[in-house]
Short mmCIF file of C-alpha atoms and ligand atoms in Angstrom, two decimals:
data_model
loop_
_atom_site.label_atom_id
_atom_site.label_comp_id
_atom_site.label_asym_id
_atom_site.label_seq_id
_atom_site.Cartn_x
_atom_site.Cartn_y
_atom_site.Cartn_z
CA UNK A 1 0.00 0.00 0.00
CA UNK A 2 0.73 3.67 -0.67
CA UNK A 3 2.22 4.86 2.73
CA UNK A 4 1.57 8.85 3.06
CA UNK A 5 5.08 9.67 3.23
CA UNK A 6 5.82 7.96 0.38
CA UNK A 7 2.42 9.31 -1.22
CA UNK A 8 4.54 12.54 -3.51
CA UNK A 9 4.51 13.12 -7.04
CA UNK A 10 7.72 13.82 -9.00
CA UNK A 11 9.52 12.91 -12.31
CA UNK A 12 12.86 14.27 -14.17
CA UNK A 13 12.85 16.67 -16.92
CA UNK A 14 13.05 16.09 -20.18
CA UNK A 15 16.17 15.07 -21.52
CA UNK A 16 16.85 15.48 -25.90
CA UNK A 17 19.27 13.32 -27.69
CA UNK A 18 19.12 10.12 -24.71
CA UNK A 19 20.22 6.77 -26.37
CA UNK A 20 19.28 4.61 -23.22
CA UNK A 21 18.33 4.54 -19.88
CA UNK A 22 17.90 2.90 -16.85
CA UNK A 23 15.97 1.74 -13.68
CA UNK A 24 16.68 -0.05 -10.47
CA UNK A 25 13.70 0.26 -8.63
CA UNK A 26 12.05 2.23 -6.38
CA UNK A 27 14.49 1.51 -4.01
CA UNK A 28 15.02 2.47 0.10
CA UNK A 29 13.35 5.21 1.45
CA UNK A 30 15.62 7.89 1.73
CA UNK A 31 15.73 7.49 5.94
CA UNK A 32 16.82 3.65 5.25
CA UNK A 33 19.30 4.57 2.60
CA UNK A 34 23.03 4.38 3.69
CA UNK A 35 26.28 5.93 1.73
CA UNK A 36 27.52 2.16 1.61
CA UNK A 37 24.43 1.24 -0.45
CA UNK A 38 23.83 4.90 -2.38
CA UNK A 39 27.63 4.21 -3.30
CA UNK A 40 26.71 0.55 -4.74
CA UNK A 41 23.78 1.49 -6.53
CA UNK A 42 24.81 4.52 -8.33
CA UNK A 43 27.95 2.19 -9.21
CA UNK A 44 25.65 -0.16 -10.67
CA UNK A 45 23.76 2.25 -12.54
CA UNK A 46 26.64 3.77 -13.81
CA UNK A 47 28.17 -0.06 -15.06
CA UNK A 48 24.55 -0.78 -16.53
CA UNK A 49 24.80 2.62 -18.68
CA UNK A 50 28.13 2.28 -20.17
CA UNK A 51 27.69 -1.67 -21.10
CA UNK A 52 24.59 -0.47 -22.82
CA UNK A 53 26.25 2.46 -24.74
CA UNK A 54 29.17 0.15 -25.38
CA UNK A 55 26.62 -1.87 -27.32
CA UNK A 56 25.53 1.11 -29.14
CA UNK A 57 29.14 2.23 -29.49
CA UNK A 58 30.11 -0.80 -31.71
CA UNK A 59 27.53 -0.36 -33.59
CA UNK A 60 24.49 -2.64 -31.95
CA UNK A 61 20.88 -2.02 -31.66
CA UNK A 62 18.65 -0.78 -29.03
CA UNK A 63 17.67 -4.80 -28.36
CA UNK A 64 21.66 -4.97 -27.29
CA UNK A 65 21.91 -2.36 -25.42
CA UNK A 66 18.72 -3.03 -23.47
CA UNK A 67 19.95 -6.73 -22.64
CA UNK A 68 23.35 -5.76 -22.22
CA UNK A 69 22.61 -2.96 -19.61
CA UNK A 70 19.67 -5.79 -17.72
CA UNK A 71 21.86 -8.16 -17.28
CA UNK A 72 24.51 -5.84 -15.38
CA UNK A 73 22.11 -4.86 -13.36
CA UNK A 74 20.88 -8.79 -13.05
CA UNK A 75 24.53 -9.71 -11.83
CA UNK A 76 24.34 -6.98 -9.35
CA UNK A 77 23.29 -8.61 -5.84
CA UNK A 78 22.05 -4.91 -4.67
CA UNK A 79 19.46 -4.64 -7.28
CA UNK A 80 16.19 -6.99 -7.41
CA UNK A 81 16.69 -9.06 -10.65
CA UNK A 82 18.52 -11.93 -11.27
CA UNK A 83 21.10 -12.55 -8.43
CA UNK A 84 19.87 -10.29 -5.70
CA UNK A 85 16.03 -11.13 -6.39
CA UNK A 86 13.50 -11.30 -3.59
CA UNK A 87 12.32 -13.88 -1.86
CA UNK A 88 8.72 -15.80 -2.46
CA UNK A 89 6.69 -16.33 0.64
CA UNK A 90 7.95 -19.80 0.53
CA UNK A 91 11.44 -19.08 0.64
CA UNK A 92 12.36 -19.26 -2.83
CA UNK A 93 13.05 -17.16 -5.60
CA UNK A 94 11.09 -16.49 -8.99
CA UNK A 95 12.10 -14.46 -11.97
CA UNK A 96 10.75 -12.61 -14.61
CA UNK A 97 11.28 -10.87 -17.57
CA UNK A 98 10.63 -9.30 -20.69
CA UNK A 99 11.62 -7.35 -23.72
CA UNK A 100 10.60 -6.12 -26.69
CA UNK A 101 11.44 -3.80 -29.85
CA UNK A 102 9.77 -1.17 -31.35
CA UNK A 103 10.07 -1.39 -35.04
CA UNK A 104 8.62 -5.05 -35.45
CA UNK A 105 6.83 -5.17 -32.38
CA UNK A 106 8.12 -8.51 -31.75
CA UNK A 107 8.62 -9.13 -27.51
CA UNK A 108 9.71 -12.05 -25.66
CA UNK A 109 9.32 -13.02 -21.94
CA UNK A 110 9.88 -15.57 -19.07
CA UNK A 111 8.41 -15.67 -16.19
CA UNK A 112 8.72 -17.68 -12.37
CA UNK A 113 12.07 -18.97 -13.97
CA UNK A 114 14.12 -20.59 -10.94
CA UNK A 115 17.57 -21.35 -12.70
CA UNK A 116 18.25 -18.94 -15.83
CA UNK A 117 21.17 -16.74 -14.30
CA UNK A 118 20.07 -13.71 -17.05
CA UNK A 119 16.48 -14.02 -17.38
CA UNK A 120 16.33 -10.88 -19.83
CA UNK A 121 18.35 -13.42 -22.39
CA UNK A 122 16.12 -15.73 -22.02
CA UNK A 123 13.33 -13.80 -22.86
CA UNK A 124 14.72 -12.80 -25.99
CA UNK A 125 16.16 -15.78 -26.65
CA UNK A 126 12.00 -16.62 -26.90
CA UNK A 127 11.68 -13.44 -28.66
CA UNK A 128 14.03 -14.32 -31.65
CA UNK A 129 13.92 -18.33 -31.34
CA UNK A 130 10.78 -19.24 -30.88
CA UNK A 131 7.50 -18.61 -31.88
CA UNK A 132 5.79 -18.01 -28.89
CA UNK A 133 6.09 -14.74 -26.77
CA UNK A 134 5.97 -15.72 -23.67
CA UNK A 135 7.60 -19.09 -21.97
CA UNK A 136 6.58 -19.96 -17.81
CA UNK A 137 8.89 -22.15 -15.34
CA UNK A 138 10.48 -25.34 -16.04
CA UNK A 139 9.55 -25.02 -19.97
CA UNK A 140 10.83 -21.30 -19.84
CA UNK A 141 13.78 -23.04 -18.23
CA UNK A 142 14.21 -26.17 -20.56
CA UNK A 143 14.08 -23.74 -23.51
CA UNK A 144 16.51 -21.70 -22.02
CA UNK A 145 19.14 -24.82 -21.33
CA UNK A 146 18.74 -25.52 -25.03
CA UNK A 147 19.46 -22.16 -25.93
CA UNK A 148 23.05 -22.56 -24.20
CA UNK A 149 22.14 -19.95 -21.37
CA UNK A 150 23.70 -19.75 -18.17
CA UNK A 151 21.74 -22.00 -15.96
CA UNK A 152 22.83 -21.92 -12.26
CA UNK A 153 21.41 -23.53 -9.25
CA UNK A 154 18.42 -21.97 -7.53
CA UNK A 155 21.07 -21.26 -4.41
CA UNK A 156 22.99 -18.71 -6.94
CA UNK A 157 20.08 -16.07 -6.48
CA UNK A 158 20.35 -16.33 -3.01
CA UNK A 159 21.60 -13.15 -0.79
CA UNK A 160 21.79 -12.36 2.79
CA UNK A 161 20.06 -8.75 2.73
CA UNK A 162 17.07 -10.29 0.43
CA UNK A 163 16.83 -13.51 2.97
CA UNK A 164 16.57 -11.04 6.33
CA UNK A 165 14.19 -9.40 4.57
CA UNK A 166 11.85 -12.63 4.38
CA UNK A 167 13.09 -13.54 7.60
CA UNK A 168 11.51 -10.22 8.64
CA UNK A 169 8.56 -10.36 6.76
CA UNK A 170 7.90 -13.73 7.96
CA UNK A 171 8.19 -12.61 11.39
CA UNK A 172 5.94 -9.67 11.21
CA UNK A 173 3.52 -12.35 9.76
CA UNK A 174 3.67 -14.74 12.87
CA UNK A 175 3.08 -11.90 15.19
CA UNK A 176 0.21 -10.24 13.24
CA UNK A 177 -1.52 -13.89 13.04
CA UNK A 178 -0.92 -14.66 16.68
CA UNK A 179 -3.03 -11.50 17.46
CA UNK A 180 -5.41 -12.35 15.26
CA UNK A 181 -7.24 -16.09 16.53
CA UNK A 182 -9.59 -15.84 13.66
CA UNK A 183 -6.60 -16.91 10.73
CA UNK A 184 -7.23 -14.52 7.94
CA UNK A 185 -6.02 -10.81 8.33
CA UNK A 186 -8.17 -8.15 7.09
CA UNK A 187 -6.18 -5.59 4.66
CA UNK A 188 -5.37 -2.89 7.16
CA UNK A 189 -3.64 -5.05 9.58
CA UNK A 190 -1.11 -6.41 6.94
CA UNK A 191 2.24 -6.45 8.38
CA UNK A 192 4.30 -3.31 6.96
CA UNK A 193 6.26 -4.84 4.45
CA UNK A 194 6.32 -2.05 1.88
CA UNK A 195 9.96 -1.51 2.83
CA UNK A 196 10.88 -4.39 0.73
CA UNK A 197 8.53 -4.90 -2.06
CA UNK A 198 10.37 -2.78 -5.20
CA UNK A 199 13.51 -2.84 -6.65
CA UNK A 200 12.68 -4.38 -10.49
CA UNK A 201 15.38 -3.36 -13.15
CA UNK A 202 14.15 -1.68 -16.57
CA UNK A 203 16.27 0.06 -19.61
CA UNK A 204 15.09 1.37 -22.69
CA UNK A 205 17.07 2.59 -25.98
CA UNK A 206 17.50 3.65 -29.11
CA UNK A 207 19.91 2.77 -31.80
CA UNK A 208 21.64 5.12 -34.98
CA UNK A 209 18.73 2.77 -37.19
CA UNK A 210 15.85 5.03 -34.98
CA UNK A 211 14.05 1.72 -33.77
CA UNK A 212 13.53 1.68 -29.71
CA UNK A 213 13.44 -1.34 -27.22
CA UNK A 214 12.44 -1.62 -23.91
CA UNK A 215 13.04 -4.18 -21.38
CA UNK A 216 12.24 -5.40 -17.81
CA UNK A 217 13.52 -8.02 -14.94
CA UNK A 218 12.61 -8.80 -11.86
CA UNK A 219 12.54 -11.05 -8.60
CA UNK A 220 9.09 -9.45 -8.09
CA UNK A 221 7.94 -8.26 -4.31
CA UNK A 222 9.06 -9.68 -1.48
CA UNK A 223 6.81 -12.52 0.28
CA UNK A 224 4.97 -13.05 -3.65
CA UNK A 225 2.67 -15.92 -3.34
CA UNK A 226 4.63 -18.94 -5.86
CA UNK A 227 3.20 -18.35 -8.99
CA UNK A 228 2.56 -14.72 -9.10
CA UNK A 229 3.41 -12.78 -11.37
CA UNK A 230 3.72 -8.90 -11.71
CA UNK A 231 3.40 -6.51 -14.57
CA UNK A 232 7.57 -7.11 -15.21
CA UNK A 233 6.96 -10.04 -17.90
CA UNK A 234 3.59 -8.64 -18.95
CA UNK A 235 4.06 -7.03 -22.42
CA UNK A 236 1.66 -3.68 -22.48
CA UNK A 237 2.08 -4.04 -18.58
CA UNK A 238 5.44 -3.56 -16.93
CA UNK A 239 7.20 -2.95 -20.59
CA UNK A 240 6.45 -1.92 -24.07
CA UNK A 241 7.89 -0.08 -27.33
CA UNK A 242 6.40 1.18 -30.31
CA UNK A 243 8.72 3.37 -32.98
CA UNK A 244 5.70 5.43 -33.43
CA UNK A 245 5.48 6.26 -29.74
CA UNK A 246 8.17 5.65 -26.92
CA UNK A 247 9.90 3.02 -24.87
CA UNK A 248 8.80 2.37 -21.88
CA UNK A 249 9.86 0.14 -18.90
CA UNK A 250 8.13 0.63 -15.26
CA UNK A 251 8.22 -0.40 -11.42
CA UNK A 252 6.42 -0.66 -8.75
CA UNK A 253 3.06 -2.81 -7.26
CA UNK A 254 2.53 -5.13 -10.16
CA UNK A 255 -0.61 -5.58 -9.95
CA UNK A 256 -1.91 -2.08 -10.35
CA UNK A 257 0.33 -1.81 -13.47
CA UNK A 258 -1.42 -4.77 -14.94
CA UNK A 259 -4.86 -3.68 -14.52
CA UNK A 260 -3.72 -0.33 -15.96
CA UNK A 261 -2.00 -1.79 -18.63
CA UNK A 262 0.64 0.83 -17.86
CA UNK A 263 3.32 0.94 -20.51
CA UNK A 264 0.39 0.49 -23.47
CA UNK A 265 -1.17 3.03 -21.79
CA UNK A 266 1.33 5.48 -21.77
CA UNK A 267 2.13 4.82 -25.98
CA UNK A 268 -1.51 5.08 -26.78
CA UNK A 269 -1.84 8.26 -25.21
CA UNK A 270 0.82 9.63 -27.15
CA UNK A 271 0.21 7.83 -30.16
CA UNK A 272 -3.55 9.21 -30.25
CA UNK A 273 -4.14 11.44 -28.09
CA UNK A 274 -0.91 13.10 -29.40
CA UNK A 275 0.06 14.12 -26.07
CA UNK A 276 4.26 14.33 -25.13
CA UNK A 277 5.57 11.63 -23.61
CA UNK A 278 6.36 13.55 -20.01
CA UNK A 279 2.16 14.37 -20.13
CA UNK A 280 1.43 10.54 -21.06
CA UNK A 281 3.52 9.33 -18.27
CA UNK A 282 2.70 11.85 -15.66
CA UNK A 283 -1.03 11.16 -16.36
CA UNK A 284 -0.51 7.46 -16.05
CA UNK A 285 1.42 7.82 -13.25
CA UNK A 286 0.76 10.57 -10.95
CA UNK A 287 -3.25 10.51 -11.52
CA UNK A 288 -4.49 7.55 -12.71
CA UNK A 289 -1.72 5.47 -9.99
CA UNK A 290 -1.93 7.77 -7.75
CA UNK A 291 -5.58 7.94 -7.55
CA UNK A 292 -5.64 4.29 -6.64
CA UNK A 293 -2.73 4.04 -4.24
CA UNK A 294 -0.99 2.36 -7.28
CA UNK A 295 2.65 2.83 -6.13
CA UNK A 296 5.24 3.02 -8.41
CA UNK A 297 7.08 4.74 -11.92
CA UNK A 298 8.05 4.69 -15.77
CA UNK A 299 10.94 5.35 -17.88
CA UNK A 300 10.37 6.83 -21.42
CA UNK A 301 12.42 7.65 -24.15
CA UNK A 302 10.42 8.81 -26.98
CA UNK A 303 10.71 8.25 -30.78
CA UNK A 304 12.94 11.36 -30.81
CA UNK A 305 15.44 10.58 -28.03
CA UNK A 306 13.98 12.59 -25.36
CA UNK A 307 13.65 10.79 -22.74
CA UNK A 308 12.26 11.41 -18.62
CA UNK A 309 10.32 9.69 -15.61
CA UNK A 310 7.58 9.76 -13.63
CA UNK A 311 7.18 8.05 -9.86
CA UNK A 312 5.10 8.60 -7.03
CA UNK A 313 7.07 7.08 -4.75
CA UNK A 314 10.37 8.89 -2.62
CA UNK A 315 12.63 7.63 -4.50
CA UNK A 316 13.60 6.03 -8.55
CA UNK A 317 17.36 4.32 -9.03
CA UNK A 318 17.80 5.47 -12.37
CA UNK A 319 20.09 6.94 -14.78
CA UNK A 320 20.59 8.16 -18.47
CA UNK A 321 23.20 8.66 -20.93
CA UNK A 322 23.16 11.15 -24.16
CA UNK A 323 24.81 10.33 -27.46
CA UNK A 324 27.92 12.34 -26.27
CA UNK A 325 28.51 10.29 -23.44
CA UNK A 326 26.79 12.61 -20.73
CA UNK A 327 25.79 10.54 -17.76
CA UNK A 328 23.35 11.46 -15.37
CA UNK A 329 22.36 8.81 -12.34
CA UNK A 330 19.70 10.13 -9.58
CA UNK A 331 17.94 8.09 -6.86
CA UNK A 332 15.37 10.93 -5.00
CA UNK A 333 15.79 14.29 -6.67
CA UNK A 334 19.62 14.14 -7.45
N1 LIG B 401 6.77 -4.51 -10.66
C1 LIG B 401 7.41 -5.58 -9.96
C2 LIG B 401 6.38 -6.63 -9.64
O1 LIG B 401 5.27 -6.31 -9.32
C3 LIG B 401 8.07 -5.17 -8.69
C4 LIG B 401 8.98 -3.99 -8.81
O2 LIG B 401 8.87 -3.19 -9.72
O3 LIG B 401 9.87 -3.87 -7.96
O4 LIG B 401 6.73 -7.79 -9.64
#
């Protein structure tokens, strides 16, 4: 749920002549965030956003530099996606992804994956080598073995910080139930665990041909039932791109981004409605989210290169680079 101090709306300018950028989540509140970790994750921005542009660099498209900068940000144990995922309310963790390019419109996705070390690979490995769009657990995972991806262990996504957080959660759970002798906890006595629901990874880009891609990966929110899945693998949810439009990739409570079909939402309204892309986003965002306690935000970078962000939450990990090499990484205002 929205908490009140959390409750503010806010988004970056707009940005011309972007070729990619970046999310890592809502992240900490600001009163939980440390130099140690503000340190990390602007370090992992910063990696994410110059293996992308490397891509781009050599002469790659958008679809490289979108999987190239994801799965930095997967390696990174700091960040929510891949290694470093959250933890299911069983004590396990399930990952999703998905991707997708804006000329062709062609997307690929995996979701609840257990064992692919770089899910955003594997969903466009089922973007470009199969003929499905979207591929769920062990067959996502099969596929992905076939494909020659890294498969690892399900202990490889496990991290200390993540597993106190369950521990915590957990906890909170036990005591909330144990004052409760009827079972079943009505909404407003949920334990708080919005500290640790958010911290998805996104990037979006565009290459010298002009075609965008965005893409998305998550472990999802903390203490997920198994089997849930967010708006991160949903195509038209959590990520979408359209050369006509934008690029978009978003965070936040999954399920409020499904409903509101988020990222479609945002390129429809500036494909008809003809709006900009910071009015499309901020509308999606910080009303239509907003007015439902719908926590979360959205990177766009629009046909032209100009990118921003919208959240209505404290805080955004994200970051953006210009075709001159400019850099810019922020996680509240700066
Ligand atoms: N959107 C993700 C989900 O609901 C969570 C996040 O963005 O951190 O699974």
């Amino acid at each position: 749920m929205l908490t009140t101090t959390s409750c503010i709306s806010a988004g970056d300018e707009v940005t011309p002549n972007v070729i990619l950028g970046i999310h890592g989540g809502i992240g900490e509140d600001k009163k939980d965030m440390t130099p140690d970790l503000e340190a990390k994750v602007r370090a992992a921005l910063n990696a994410a956003l110059n293996a992308g542009k490397g891509k781009l660099d050599a002469g790659g498209s958008s679809l490289d530099a979108v999987e190239a900068a994801i799965r930095v940000m997967e390696d990174d144990p700091i960040l929510n996606a891949g290694k470093g995922a959250v933890f299911t309310h069983e004590g396990r963790n399930e990952l999703d992804a998905s991707i997708m390019e804006g000329k062709s419109k062609k997307a690929g996705a995996v979701a609840s994956v257990t064992t692919v070390k770089n899910p955003i690979t594997a969903a466009r490995a089922v973007m470009e080598k199969s003929k499905h769009v979207m591929l769920i657990g062990n067959g996502a995972e099969i596929f992905a073995g076939k494909q020659g991806l890294d498969i690892v262990d399900p202990s490889y996504f496990w991290t200390e910080h993540q597993w106190k957080a369950i521990l915590e959660v957990w906890k909170q759970e036990a005591e909330a139930k144990a004052k409760n002798e009827h079972g079943a906890l009505p909404e407003n006595q949920l334990p708080p665990i919005h500290k640790f629901k958010f911290g998805t990874v996104g990037a979006v880009a565009i290459d010298a041909m002009g075609n965008l891609a965005a893409g998305t990966s998550t472990g999802g929110m903390t203490n997920k039932m198994h089997g849930r899945l967010g708006d991160s693998p949903i195509i038209g949810a959590g990520t979408y791109a359209d050369n006509d439009a934008a690029a978009i990739s978003c965070t936040g409570h999954g399920e409020f981004f499904i409903r509101y079909a988020v990222s479609h939402e945002i390129v429809s309204q500036i494909k008809y409605k003809k709006v900009s892309a910071k009015d499309a986003v901020e509308d999606v965002i910080n009303r239509q989210l907003k007015e439902i306690n719908g926590e979360g935000a959205a990177i766009v970078l629009d046909k032209s290169g100009r990118f921003t962000t919208a959240r209505n939450s404290e805080g955004l990990y994200r970051g953006w680079i210009t075709a001159d090499g400019t850099i810019q990484v922020r996680i509240y205002d700066k």
